[in-house]
């Protein structure tokens, strides 16, 4: 059973076209939800940690929100340099980490 | 600023051989995490250490073992290598466990292991 599901798998946006990425999870107890950015061949870059429903975090053009069953990563007015794979991971109360398969974002100039 | 260092960056081994991957966390970071990422796959959490003690264990095969040393660097030992072990192995570090909204995890560049 998938613990973490990300959608869409791939997303192409025009520069400046805002959108949202989704991460839904089914773990029984959530300890934390993490968003990462990963460029090809490189290690994931940690973006946000969210711990409780209703929590929001912002960083430049990115904003992450969390509900009891999903998280959204909102990208406002994206730029080509925002092109990357965005990974979501959850840590359950048993301290297991589960990663989603990521959303590949391409921002076209 | 100093980042997480992993060595070697690339490693080629034959089946049934052993391999040791090293991870040097950011100075003063006391927590280390190991992840395995196969080609086109999402990262899989293997194991983590906090203050030189194993803190969490994920999908680490019994053929693998790891430890964290007194200087907080960590080594992942892999024995009886199989073709399916070919992957990128990432190490990450943090100051303390990831249990507050201000905690941040930093990843190293990874070690690419190829098993022939």
XYZ file of C-alpha atoms in Angstrom:
225
model
C 0.000 0.000 0.000
C 1.375 3.379 -1.023
C 2.092 5.538 1.969
C 2.807 8.736 0.036
C 1.337 9.729 -3.310
C 2.368 12.807 -5.223
C 0.520 14.424 -8.082
C 0.899 15.308 -10.794
C 3.864 13.182 -11.850
C 4.991 15.914 -14.209
C 4.031 19.541 -14.575
C 4.972 22.067 -17.219
C 4.367 25.710 -16.434
C 5.009 28.924 -18.237
C 7.206 31.325 -16.345
C 4.952 33.264 -13.986
C 2.156 30.675 -14.081
C 1.393 29.731 -10.478
C 0.350 26.199 -9.543
C 0.269 23.654 -6.737
C 1.782 20.234 -6.190
C -0.020 17.683 -4.062
C 1.260 15.127 -1.581
C -1.282 12.824 0.030
C -0.351 10.319 2.713
C -1.940 7.384 4.467
C 0.340 6.725 7.426
C -1.504 5.995 10.639
C 0.359 8.528 12.703
C 2.233 11.485 11.271
C 5.370 12.664 12.966
C 6.426 15.035 10.212
C 6.031 15.814 6.521
C 9.001 17.043 4.543
C 9.348 18.699 1.151
C 12.578 18.473 -0.852
C 13.800 19.736 -4.168
C 16.055 17.443 -6.174
C 18.056 18.327 -9.266
C 19.261 15.494 -11.540
C 22.182 13.569 -10.076
C 22.202 15.594 -6.880
C 21.079 15.003 -3.338
C 17.677 16.271 -2.244
C 17.622 19.813 -0.944
C 15.532 20.182 2.166
C 12.783 22.781 1.782
C 10.178 22.546 4.554
C 9.091 20.592 7.583
C 5.427 20.519 8.576
C 4.191 18.896 11.741
C 0.556 19.698 12.320
C -2.581 20.290 10.280
C -3.031 23.934 9.475
C 0.674 24.664 9.518
C 2.127 26.745 6.678
C 5.705 27.511 5.689
C 6.994 29.940 3.072
C 10.301 30.372 1.324
C 10.688 32.741 -1.603
C 8.177 31.589 -4.254
C 7.251 28.418 -2.389
C 4.579 27.885 0.231
C 3.788 24.560 1.861
C 0.564 23.755 3.675
C -0.578 20.704 5.586
C -3.949 19.114 6.300
C -4.706 15.847 8.040
C -4.364 13.856 4.834
C -2.335 15.918 2.399
C 0.099 18.702 1.813
C 0.315 21.231 -0.962
C 3.376 22.965 -2.298
C 2.268 26.185 -3.926
C 4.598 27.788 -6.433
C 3.899 31.432 -7.108
C 5.154 33.044 -10.306
C 7.724 30.311 -10.971
C 10.969 30.926 -12.786
C 12.949 28.520 -14.984
C 15.398 27.936 -12.128
C 12.552 26.394 -10.146
C 12.600 23.461 -12.570
C 13.404 20.332 -10.555
C 11.805 17.272 -9.040
C 9.931 18.049 -5.844
C 9.820 15.207 -3.361
C 7.525 14.767 -0.413
C 8.313 12.446 2.482
C 6.508 11.569 5.670
C 7.826 10.204 8.902
C 5.350 8.165 10.895
C 5.177 7.760 14.643
C 7.186 4.548 14.228
C 9.955 6.765 12.846
C 9.796 5.255 9.381
C 10.340 7.584 6.429
C 8.288 7.166 3.263
C 9.051 9.142 0.108
C 6.676 9.897 -2.715
C 7.775 9.425 -6.310
C 8.052 13.141 -6.857
C 6.661 15.745 -9.223
C 8.913 16.747 -12.077
C 8.425 20.464 -12.621
C 9.505 22.221 -15.795
C 9.162 25.980 -16.016
C 9.338 27.297 -19.546
C 10.725 30.803 -20.121
C 29.668 27.068 4.599
C 30.704 23.469 5.132
C 28.335 20.890 3.726
C 27.832 17.177 4.143
C 30.748 15.268 2.642
C 30.457 11.791 1.226
C 33.211 9.559 0.016
C 33.856 8.080 -2.342
C 31.717 9.857 -4.917
C 31.809 6.883 -7.245
C 32.450 3.233 -6.507
C 32.467 0.206 -8.745
C 32.355 -3.254 -7.203
C 31.836 -6.809 -8.317
C 29.001 -9.010 -7.081
C 29.629 -10.518 -3.659
C 32.247 -7.909 -2.814
C 32.012 -5.493 0.095
C 31.857 -1.723 0.097
C 32.166 0.986 2.701
C 30.594 4.392 2.216
C 31.538 7.297 4.423
C 29.598 10.358 5.485
C 30.942 13.416 7.246
C 28.111 15.568 8.601
C 28.094 19.315 8.833
C 30.201 20.389 11.829
C 28.241 20.163 15.108
C 25.492 18.089 13.516
C 24.877 15.025 15.643
C 22.325 13.188 13.508
C 23.035 11.285 10.312
C 20.600 9.639 7.910
C 21.290 7.199 5.068
C 19.092 6.869 1.985
C 19.285 4.669 -1.100
C 17.986 5.916 -4.436
C 17.848 3.479 -7.318
C 17.767 4.672 -10.932
C 14.548 6.578 -11.494
C 13.326 5.664 -8.022
C 12.393 7.733 -5.011
C 14.811 7.695 -2.081
C 14.412 4.908 0.438
C 15.334 5.541 4.030
C 17.870 3.047 5.333
C 18.961 4.020 8.811
C 19.743 6.991 11.036
C 21.929 7.750 14.027
C 21.628 10.319 16.770
C 24.483 10.942 19.150
C 26.280 7.805 17.953
C 23.289 5.578 18.638
C 20.964 4.117 16.050
C 17.764 6.141 16.173
C 15.605 4.841 13.346
C 15.779 1.896 10.998
C 14.160 1.679 7.623
C 14.496 -0.721 4.734
C 18.133 -1.579 5.310
C 19.036 -5.118 4.192
C 20.632 -7.436 6.724
C 23.732 -7.454 4.512
C 24.240 -3.788 5.344
C 25.369 -2.325 8.618
C 26.189 1.169 9.712
C 27.573 3.042 12.644
C 28.293 6.552 13.800
C 31.654 7.302 15.322
C 32.763 9.598 18.120
C 33.455 12.419 15.652
C 29.897 11.928 14.310
C 30.960 10.686 10.928
C 29.126 7.599 9.779
C 29.984 4.591 7.671
C 27.651 2.325 5.757
C 29.105 -1.139 5.285
C 27.660 -3.263 2.527
C 28.548 -6.914 2.115
C 27.723 -9.625 -0.419
C 26.870 -6.939 -2.930
C 24.130 -7.681 -5.420
C 23.360 -6.097 -8.770
C 20.279 -4.515 -7.221
C 22.434 -2.587 -4.777
C 23.533 -0.317 -7.609
C 22.157 3.066 -6.631
C 22.929 6.499 -5.338
C 23.480 6.483 -1.608
C 22.768 9.760 0.085
C 23.731 10.810 3.539
C 22.039 13.676 5.319
C 22.705 15.387 8.606
C 20.814 17.553 11.038
C 21.341 19.164 14.392
C 19.233 16.968 16.598
C 16.333 14.866 15.465
C 13.768 16.279 13.044
C 11.145 16.975 15.653
C 10.603 20.682 15.478
C 9.474 22.916 12.683
C 12.788 24.748 12.664
C 14.882 21.636 12.116
C 16.581 21.311 8.754
C 18.144 18.311 7.105
C 21.110 18.755 4.773
C 22.015 16.208 2.140
C 25.409 15.273 0.781
C 26.157 14.872 -2.938
C 25.772 11.110 -2.790
C 27.925 8.106 -3.592
C 27.119 6.350 -6.831
C 27.631 2.625 -6.353
C 27.746 0.391 -9.378
C 27.774 -3.362 -8.862
C 28.904 -5.376 -11.871
